[in-house]
Structure formats: structure tokens, C-alpha cells
Coordinates of C-alpha atoms in Angstrom, one line a residue:
X296 CA -21.1 -19.7 -16.0
X297 CA -18.0 -20.5 -13.9
X298 CA -16.3 -20.0 -10.5
X299 CA -14.7 -16.6 -11.2
X300 CA -14.9 -14.2 -8.3
X301 CA -14.9 -10.4 -8.2
X302 CA -12.1 -8.5 -6.5
X303 CA -14.5 -6.7 -4.2
X304 CA -16.3 -9.9 -3.2
X305 CA -18.9 -12.3 -4.5
X306 CA -19.3 -13.8 -8.0
X307 CA -17.8 -12.0 -11.0
X308 CA -21.1 -12.6 -12.7
X309 CA -24.4 -10.8 -12.3
X310 CA -27.7 -11.9 -14.0
X311 CA -29.4 -9.3 -16.1
X312 CA -33.1 -10.2 -16.3
X313 CA -34.0 -8.2 -19.4
X314 CA -31.4 -9.9 -21.5
X315 CA -31.7 -13.2 -19.5
X316 CA -27.9 -13.4 -19.5
X317 CA -25.1 -13.1 -17.0
X318 CA -22.5 -10.3 -17.5
X319 CA -18.9 -10.3 -16.3
X320 CA -17.5 -7.8 -13.8
X321 CA -14.1 -8.3 -12.3
X322 CA -14.8 -5.6 -9.8
X323 CA -18.2 -4.1 -8.8
X324 CA -21.5 -5.2 -10.5
X325 CA -21.8 -1.5 -11.5
X326 CA -18.5 -1.9 -13.4
X327 CA -19.3 -4.4 -16.2
X328 CA -16.3 -5.6 -18.2
X329 CA -16.1 -4.7 -21.8
X330 CA -15.9 -7.6 -24.4
X331 CA -12.6 -6.7 -26.1
X332 CA -13.0 -9.7 -28.4
X333 CA -15.8 -7.9 -30.1
X334 CA -14.4 -5.7 -33.0
X335 CA -17.3 -3.3 -32.6
X336 CA -16.4 -2.8 -28.9
X337 CA -12.7 -2.1 -29.9
X338 CA -13.8 0.4 -32.5
X339 CA -16.0 2.2 -30.0
X340 CA -13.1 2.4 -27.6
X341 CA -10.9 3.8 -30.4
X342 CA -13.5 6.5 -31.0
X343 CA -13.4 7.4 -27.3
X344 CA -9.6 7.6 -27.3
X345 CA -9.6 9.8 -30.5
X346 CA -12.3 12.1 -29.0
X347 CA -10.1 12.9 -26.1
X348 CA -6.9 13.1 -28.2
X349 CA -8.6 15.7 -30.4
X350 CA -9.6 17.6 -27.3
X351 CA -5.9 17.9 -26.4
X352 CA -5.3 15.4 -23.6
X353 CA -1.7 14.3 -23.3
X354 CA -2.3 10.7 -22.3
X355 CA -4.2 8.1 -20.5
X356 CA -3.8 6.0 -17.4
X357 CA -5.1 2.5 -17.9
X358 CA -6.5 1.1 -14.7
X359 CA -6.0 -2.6 -14.1
X360 CA -4.5 -2.9 -17.5
X361 CA -4.0 -6.7 -17.3
X362 CA -7.8 -7.4 -16.7
X363 CA -9.1 -6.7 -20.2
X364 CA -9.1 -10.2 -21.7
X365 CA -10.6 -13.4 -20.3
X366 CA -10.5 -17.1 -21.3
X367 CA -13.1 -17.4 -24.1
X368 CA -13.9 -21.0 -23.0
X369 CA -14.8 -19.6 -19.5
X370 CA -12.8 -22.3 -17.8
X371 CA -12.8 -22.4 -14.0
X372 CA -9.9 -20.8 -12.2
X373 CA -7.8 -23.4 -10.3
X374 CA -7.7 -23.4 -6.5
X375 CA -4.6 -21.9 -4.9
X376 CA -2.4 -24.5 -3.2
X377 CA -2.8 -24.6 0.6
X378 CA 0.9 -24.0 1.2
X379 CA 1.0 -20.8 -0.8
X380 CA 2.7 -17.7 0.6
X381 CA 0.3 -15.7 2.9
X382 CA -1.1 -12.5 1.4
X383 CA -0.5 -9.1 3.0
X384 CA -3.1 -7.0 4.8
X385 CA -5.6 -9.8 5.6
X386 CA -6.4 -10.4 1.9
X387 CA -6.9 -14.0 2.7
X388 CA -10.3 -12.9 4.1
X389 CA -11.3 -12.3 0.4
X390 CA -12.4 -15.7 -1.2
X391 CA -10.7 -14.5 -4.4
X392 CA -7.3 -15.1 -2.7
X393 CA -8.1 -18.8 -2.7
X394 CA -7.8 -19.0 -6.5
X395 CA -5.1 -18.6 -9.1
X396 CA -6.8 -16.2 -11.6
X397 CA -5.4 -18.1 -14.6
X398 CA -8.4 -17.7 -16.8
X399 CA -10.0 -14.4 -15.7
X400 CA -7.0 -12.1 -16.2
X401 CA -3.4 -12.0 -17.4
X402 CA -4.3 -13.6 -20.7
X403 CA -1.9 -13.4 -23.6
X404 CA -4.6 -11.8 -25.7
X405 CA -4.6 -8.9 -23.2
X406 CA -1.3 -7.6 -24.6
X407 CA -2.7 -7.8 -28.1
X408 CA -5.5 -5.5 -27.1
X409 CA -2.9 -3.1 -25.7
X410 CA -1.1 -3.3 -29.0
X411 CA -4.3 -2.2 -30.7
X412 CA -4.6 0.8 -28.4
X413 CA -0.9 1.7 -28.9
X414 CA -1.5 2.1 -32.7
X415 CA -4.2 4.7 -31.9
X416 CA -2.0 6.4 -29.3
X417 CA 0.7 6.7 -31.9
X418 CA -1.6 8.8 -34.1
X419 CA -0.6 11.8 -32.0
X420 CA 3.0 12.7 -31.4
X421 CA 4.1 13.0 -27.7
X422 CA 0.9 11.2 -26.5
X423 CA 1.7 8.8 -23.6
X424 CA 0.1 6.0 -21.7
X425 CA 0.7 4.5 -18.3
X426 CA -0.8 1.3 -17.1
X427 CA -1.4 -0.3 -13.7
X428 CA -0.3 -3.9 -13.6
X429 CA -1.3 -5.9 -10.6
X430 CA -0.7 -9.6 -9.9
X431 CA -0.9 -11.9 -6.9
X432 CA 1.3 -14.5 -8.4
X433 CA 4.6 -13.5 -6.7
X434 CA 7.2 -10.7 -7.1
X435 CA 9.1 -12.0 -10.0
X436 CA 6.0 -12.9 -12.0
X437 CA 4.7 -9.4 -11.3
X438 CA 7.9 -7.8 -12.6
X439 CA 7.9 -10.0 -15.7
X440 CA 4.3 -9.1 -16.4
X441 CA 5.0 -5.4 -16.1
X442 CA 8.0 -5.6 -18.4
X443 CA 6.0 -7.5 -21.0
X444 CA 3.6 -4.6 -21.3
X445 CA 6.1 -2.0 -22.2
X446 CA 9.0 -3.5 -24.1
X447 CA 9.4 -3.5 -27.9
X448 CA 7.7 -0.1 -28.3
X449 CA 4.3 -1.6 -29.3
X450 CA 2.6 -1.7 -25.8
X451 CA 2.2 0.8 -23.1
X452 CA 4.6 3.7 -22.9
X453 CA 5.0 3.0 -19.2
X454 CA 3.6 0.6 -16.6
X455 CA 4.0 0.4 -12.8
X456 CA 3.5 -2.7 -10.7
X457 CA 3.0 -3.1 -7.0
X458 CA 6.5 -4.4 -6.5
X459 CA 7.6 -1.3 -4.4
X460 CA 4.3 -1.2 -2.6
X461 CA 4.8 -4.1 -0.2
X462 CA 5.7 -3.9 3.5
X463 CA 9.1 -5.3 2.8
X464 CA 11.8 -2.8 2.0
X465 CA 15.6 -3.1 2.4
X466 CA 18.7 -2.9 0.2
X467 CA 18.4 -6.5 -1.0
X468 CA 14.7 -6.2 -1.9
X469 CA 15.2 -2.8 -3.6
X470 CA 18.1 -4.2 -5.6
X471 CA 16.2 -7.2 -6.7
X472 CA 13.2 -5.2 -7.9
X473 CA 15.3 -2.6 -9.8
X474 CA 17.8 -5.0 -11.4
X475 CA 15.3 -7.6 -12.3
X476 CA 13.2 -4.9 -14.0
X477 CA 16.2 -3.5 -15.8
X478 CA 17.1 -7.0 -17.1
X479 CA 13.5 -7.8 -18.2
X480 CA 12.4 -4.5 -19.7
X481 CA 14.9 -4.5 -22.6
X482 CA 14.1 -1.4 -24.7
X483 CA 11.1 -0.4 -22.5
X484 CA 11.0 2.5 -20.1
X485 CA 10.6 1.8 -16.4
X486 CA 8.1 3.5 -14.1
X487 CA 8.3 3.6 -10.3
X488 CA 5.9 4.3 -7.5
X489 CA 6.2 3.9 -3.7
X490 CA 2.5 4.5 -2.8
X491 CA -0.8 4.7 -4.5
X492 CA -4.6 4.8 -3.9
X493 CA -4.7 1.0 -3.4
X494 CA -2.2 0.4 -0.6
X495 CA -1.2 1.6 2.8
X496 CA 0.8 4.9 2.7
X497 CA 4.5 4.5 2.8
X498 CA 4.9 6.5 6.0
X499 CA 2.8 3.8 7.8
X500 CA 3.6 0.8 5.7
X501 CA 7.3 0.3 5.9
X502 CA 9.1 -1.0 9.0
X503 CA 11.2 2.2 9.5
X504 CA 12.7 1.5 12.9
X505 CA 11.1 4.7 14.3
X506 CA 12.7 6.7 11.5
X507 CA 9.6 7.2 9.4
X508 CA 10.3 10.7 8.1
X509 CA 14.0 9.9 7.4
X510 CA 13.2 6.6 5.7
X511 CA 10.5 8.2 3.6
X512 CA 12.8 11.0 2.5
X513 CA 15.5 8.5 1.6
X514 CA 13.1 6.4 -0.4
X515 CA 11.7 9.4 -2.3
X516 CA 15.2 10.5 -3.2
X517 CA 16.0 7.1 -4.5
X518 CA 12.7 7.2 -6.5
X519 CA 13.9 10.3 -8.2
X520 CA 17.4 8.8 -8.8
X521 CA 16.3 5.7 -10.7
X522 CA 16.1 5.3 -14.5
X523 CA 12.6 5.8 -15.6
X524 CA 9.6 7.9 -14.7
X525 CA 8.9 8.4 -11.0
X526 CA 5.3 8.8 -9.6
X527 CA 5.0 10.8 -6.4
X528 CA 1.7 10.0 -4.7
X529 CA -0.1 13.1 -3.4
X530 CA 0.7 13.8 0.2
X531 CA 4.1 12.2 0.2
X532 CA 5.6 15.7 0.1
X533 CA 3.9 16.4 3.5
X534 CA 4.5 13.0 5.1
X535 CA 0.9 12.0 4.9
X536 CA 0.3 8.9 7.1
X537 CA -2.4 6.2 6.7
X538 CA -5.6 7.5 8.4
X539 CA -6.9 4.9 10.9
X540 CA -10.4 4.6 9.4
X541 CA -13.3 3.5 11.6
X542 CA -16.1 1.3 10.5
X543 CA -18.5 4.2 10.5
X544 CA -16.2 6.2 8.1
X545 CA -15.6 3.4 5.6
X546 CA -16.5 4.3 2.0
X547 CA -14.5 1.7 0.1
X548 CA -16.6 -1.2 -1.2
X549 CA -13.9 -3.6 -0.2
X550 CA -13.8 -2.4 3.3
X551 CA -17.5 -2.4 3.6
X552 CA -17.7 -6.0 2.5
X553 CA -14.8 -7.5 4.4
X554 CA -14.5 -5.4 7.6
X555 CA -12.6 -5.8 9.9
X556 CA -10.2 -8.3 8.2
X557 CA -9.9 -5.9 5.3
X558 CA -10.5 -2.3 6.2
X559 CA -10.3 -1.1 2.7
X560 CA -8.3 1.7 1.0
X561 CA -9.9 4.8 2.5
X562 CA -6.9 5.4 4.8
X563 CA -4.6 6.4 2.0
X564 CA -7.3 8.5 0.2
X565 CA -8.0 11.2 2.7
X566 CA -8.0 14.9 1.6
X567 CA -4.8 16.7 1.0
X568 CA -3.9 19.0 3.9
X569 CA -3.3 22.5 2.6
X570 CA -3.7 24.7 5.6
X571 CA -3.4 23.8 9.3
X572 CA -5.4 26.8 10.4
X573 CA -8.4 26.2 8.2
X574 CA -11.4 23.8 8.6
X575 CA -10.7 20.4 7.1
X576 CA -7.0 21.4 6.6
X577 CA -8.1 23.8 3.9
X578 CA -9.5 21.1 1.6
X579 CA -12.9 22.7 1.8
X580 CA -14.9 25.1 4.1
X581 CA -18.4 23.8 3.6
X582 CA -19.8 20.3 3.5
X583 CA -18.3 17.4 5.4
X584 CA -15.6 15.8 3.1
X585 CA -16.1 12.3 1.7
X586 CA -13.3 11.2 4.0
X587 CA -11.9 12.8 7.1
X588 CA -9.2 15.6 6.7
X589 CA -7.0 15.0 9.7
X590 CA -3.3 14.7 8.7
X591 CA -0.7 15.6 11.3
X592 CA 1.2 18.0 9.0
X593 CA -0.2 20.5 6.4
X594 CA 1.4 22.1 3.5
X595 CA 1.8 25.5 5.2
X596 CA 3.7 23.9 8.0
X597 CA 5.9 21.9 5.6
X598 CA 6.8 25.0 3.7
X599 CA 7.7 26.7 6.9
X600 CA 10.1 23.9 7.9
X601 CA 13.4 24.1 6.0
X602 CA 14.2 20.4 6.5
X603 CA 10.8 19.0 5.6
X604 CA 10.1 16.4 2.9
X605 CA 8.5 19.2 0.9
X606 CA 11.8 21.1 0.6
X607 CA 13.9 18.0 0.1
X608 CA 11.6 16.9 -2.8
X609 CA 11.6 20.3 -4.4
X610 CA 15.4 20.5 -4.3
X611 CA 15.8 17.0 -5.7
X612 CA 13.3 17.7 -8.5
X613 CA 15.5 20.6 -9.6
X614 CA 18.6 18.4 -9.4
X615 CA 16.9 15.8 -11.6
X616 CA 16.0 18.4 -14.2
X617 CA 19.5 19.8 -14.2
X618 CA 21.5 16.6 -14.8
X619 CA 20.9 14.6 -18.0
X620 CA 22.3 11.4 -16.3
X621 CA 19.3 11.4 -14.0
X622 CA 16.9 11.8 -16.8
X623 CA 18.2 9.3 -19.4
X624 CA 21.4 7.8 -18.1
X625 CA 22.0 4.1 -17.8
X626 CA 21.7 2.3 -14.5
X627 CA 24.4 0.2 -13.0
X628 CA 24.7 -1.2 -9.5
X629 CA 28.0 -0.5 -7.9
X630 CA 27.7 -2.0 -4.4
X631 CA 25.3 -3.7 -2.0
X632 CA 26.8 -4.2 1.4
X633 CA 24.5 -5.0 4.3
X634 CA 21.8 -2.3 4.1
X635 CA 24.0 0.1 2.1
X636 CA 23.2 0.4 -1.6
X637 CA 25.3 2.3 -4.2
X638 CA 24.6 2.7 -7.9
X639 CA 25.5 5.0 -10.8
X640 CA 23.5 6.8 -13.5
X641 CA 25.7 7.5 -16.6
X642 CA 25.6 9.1 -20.0
X643 CA 28.6 9.5 -22.3
X644 CA 29.3 12.9 -20.8
X645 CA 28.2 12.5 -17.2
X646 CA 28.4 10.0 -14.3
X647 CA 26.5 10.4 -11.1
X648 CA 27.0 8.2 -8.0
X649 CA 24.1 7.5 -5.6
X650 CA 24.3 5.9 -2.2
X651 CA 21.6 5.1 0.4
X652 CA 21.4 3.6 3.8
X653 CA 18.4 1.4 4.5
X654 CA 19.2 1.1 8.2
X655 CA 19.2 3.2 11.3
X656 CA 22.9 2.6 11.9
X657 CA 25.8 4.7 10.5
X658 CA 27.5 3.0 7.5
X659 CA 31.1 3.5 6.2
X660 CA 31.6 2.9 2.5
X661 CA 34.6 3.1 0.1
X662 CA 33.5 4.6 -3.2
X663 CA 34.9 3.4 -6.5
X664 CA 36.1 6.8 -7.5
X665 CA 36.6 10.4 -6.2
X666 CA 33.5 12.6 -6.2
X667 CA 34.1 15.9 -7.8
X668 CA 30.8 17.5 -6.7
X669 CA 28.4 16.7 -3.8
X670 CA 24.9 17.2 -5.2
X671 CA 22.9 16.0 -2.1
X672 CA 19.9 18.2 -1.4
X673 CA 20.9 20.7 1.3
X674 CA 17.5 20.4 2.9
X675 CA 18.3 16.8 3.9
X676 CA 19.2 17.0 7.5
X677 CA 20.7 13.5 7.6
X678 CA 23.9 14.8 6.0
X679 CA 26.8 12.5 4.9
X680 CA 30.5 12.9 5.4
X681 CA 32.7 12.6 2.4
X682 CA 36.5 12.3 2.6
X683 CA 38.1 11.4 -0.8
X684 CA 36.6 8.0 -1.6
X685 CA 35.4 7.4 2.0
X686 CA 31.7 8.1 2.6
X687 CA 29.9 8.0 5.9
X688 CA 26.2 7.5 5.6
X689 CA 24.0 8.3 8.7
X690 CA 20.9 6.2 9.4
X691 CA 18.5 6.6 6.5
X692 CA 21.2 8.7 4.7
X693 CA 21.3 9.5 1.0
X694 CA 24.1 10.8 -1.1
X695 CA 24.4 11.9 -4.7
X696 CA 27.6 13.1 -6.3
X697 CA 29.1 13.8 -9.7
X698 CA 32.2 11.8 -10.6

């Protein structure tokens, strides 16, 4: 019917001989898109939602939540300009990258469909929804799109974008993503993630100047310091790295189709390492796992190491639960100086100051007020030095204090 392409390669249309019609699938041919414009389809989806709500589930994650609507005139997607910014991770090998998906996704009707679902979600108190919003049209457009899906209280309860999942990460980039989101989201609730099942793991992805463990710990602590809901991807607590998948081990359809330019997402999906002394790191003891279980560090080793990311995270989670300012306090940037970043979280009764060093070099900062209580997790070995309003942050250092 048109030139739309599927995310995993080939046309987004497959011919069905019994019906003598083509059907749309933005992803695999085995994953046909639903026609949300059909009221009978929407009602059938409502029945599915209510079925699980009645079974007691607390919420839904909506995968690729901006892909549900398409242009009803089925117009061709325009070609992407030749001078467009290069895509990460060899995605230019996928022909889809040569098009602006103007008509096959991100349609204004899509949010209307989400509003329809939200009315059903609201039939049950405390029910929640979280959506994945992905866009290849630039950082600011992605952030705007994510905010549009959660503000005004009639869309998703939360939505995360891929803005923190790029290879780029420094104080300036972090500040832009956070403040731009805060400005756009209005009355909505932010949601943050540093890794997921679709991108290279943080330990491998970021340029961490040979300080991968320290940089990851600092980023995870920042994640738990921001306003909004943090998502910790499994394995981040044990510093899971991207597994170097071989062609023979590939399971991901994207990797199978586009190898070696695009090796797929299997490297971030390997089994969780429970026990360093057990077969397959304790994931199972029988059949060969779907993907190799070969992480360097296992949970038993992380628990036995006082300064591990596991203990740093556990301590920070307790701090987050203990201080209302971290749970619902307003966000305000205080300072960005080189690769140092300082912000506050504040309620009427409580103010917390957070500082982070995105570099490997020691940073000296003058804080805006005297800190009454240092709350920095004691498991964090990159400890800071505080003298009145003077703060010394080591490389990849993090600090949190109560004013």
C-alpha cells in the first residue's frame, strides 16, 4: 500500500492470501498492528484491560506506546535528508533510518487512544501505567513527545524516553534532559531510566574514562535523586556489562537480519548472575540458557563486597524512602560548572542538596548554604570532603546533604 518499513527490516506490510489483503506490522510479521480506529477493537482491548484489573494487577507497561496510530490515508513516509545527524550503533544499516516516520507513528490520534485507555485505568484506584516512547527525530523532539503523553492527567501515568540511553553523558547533557523535561511536563510525573532491554548496557555504553564502576554508581545515585520514578534495569546492581554476542549466539531478529552492522540487543539481555559458584551463574542448572550466562560479577560476590554497587544502591534506596524531599520535592538546578552539577530537591519542610562530578578529575565547589547533615551512602568509596560550604568532589563523586 505504501513505502512504510518495519523496525526489524523489510516492508511493514505482509500479504495474507486467505483475506487477499495486506496487514500492517511495524515490527515483526508475527506482530500485526491492531486497528485502533475500529471501535470494536478498542472495546476488545478494554475487555482485556478490565480482565487483568479484576485479577488484581497493579498496572501495565505499554510497549512502543507511540506506535498505535497510523495515517488513515496511508501516505508515504518522506525520505530523511542526506545531511541528517548520523544514528548511533550502526542503525543506518537499517533502511528504515532513511525515512522520517511521519505517517506510520507519532500521530496526534495516538494520544487520543491513550486517553481512551486512561479512562479505563482510572476505574481502579491506585492503578498505574508506564509507556515506552521512542523517537528518532532528535533529543528535544523525543523529550517533548514523552511529556505530551503524561501531562494534564489524562494520558499515561508515566512515560520514559530514550533520552538517557544515548552514548553521550556529561553534566551539560544531563542538565538539558532533566530541565527540558521539567519545563515541558507541567503537571505530569517524570520517569527516568539509564538502561533497558533495547540499548547497550550503561557499564559498556558510556565513555567513562576507565572509571566504569564509579561512573555507573554516580549515575545510579543521580537517578534515585531526581524528581519522578526511577527505573533500575536488572543487573545494574551487579555492574552487568554488555555481553559481546557472537553471530552464532544471536537470537534478536534485528541482529539476525542486519549482522554485523547491527548486532542486535541480545548483549543487554543475558541471564542475571545469581551465584558465581553455580552453573550458568545460578540462573539455571539444566538446559542451556537462551542467551549465555557469563557476567564478570555475580550477586553473591557483590553482597560480599561492602563498596559494591549493590550496597550503594541498597543504601540509597533507604535514603530515598526516608526523605520526603526525594520522593515528592521540587527540582531546582543550583550550579553547573564544567563537569560538576548541583541541584536541590525541596519540600516546604525539607531541602536536600545533591552534587555530582561527571569527570575523573577532582572538583572544588562552593555550595550556596551550609550543610547540616551529610547523607551520602557510606558504601560509596569515592567519598567527598565537606568543610562548611566548601565541597571537594573526587572523580565520579556524588554527594547528598540536608540543608
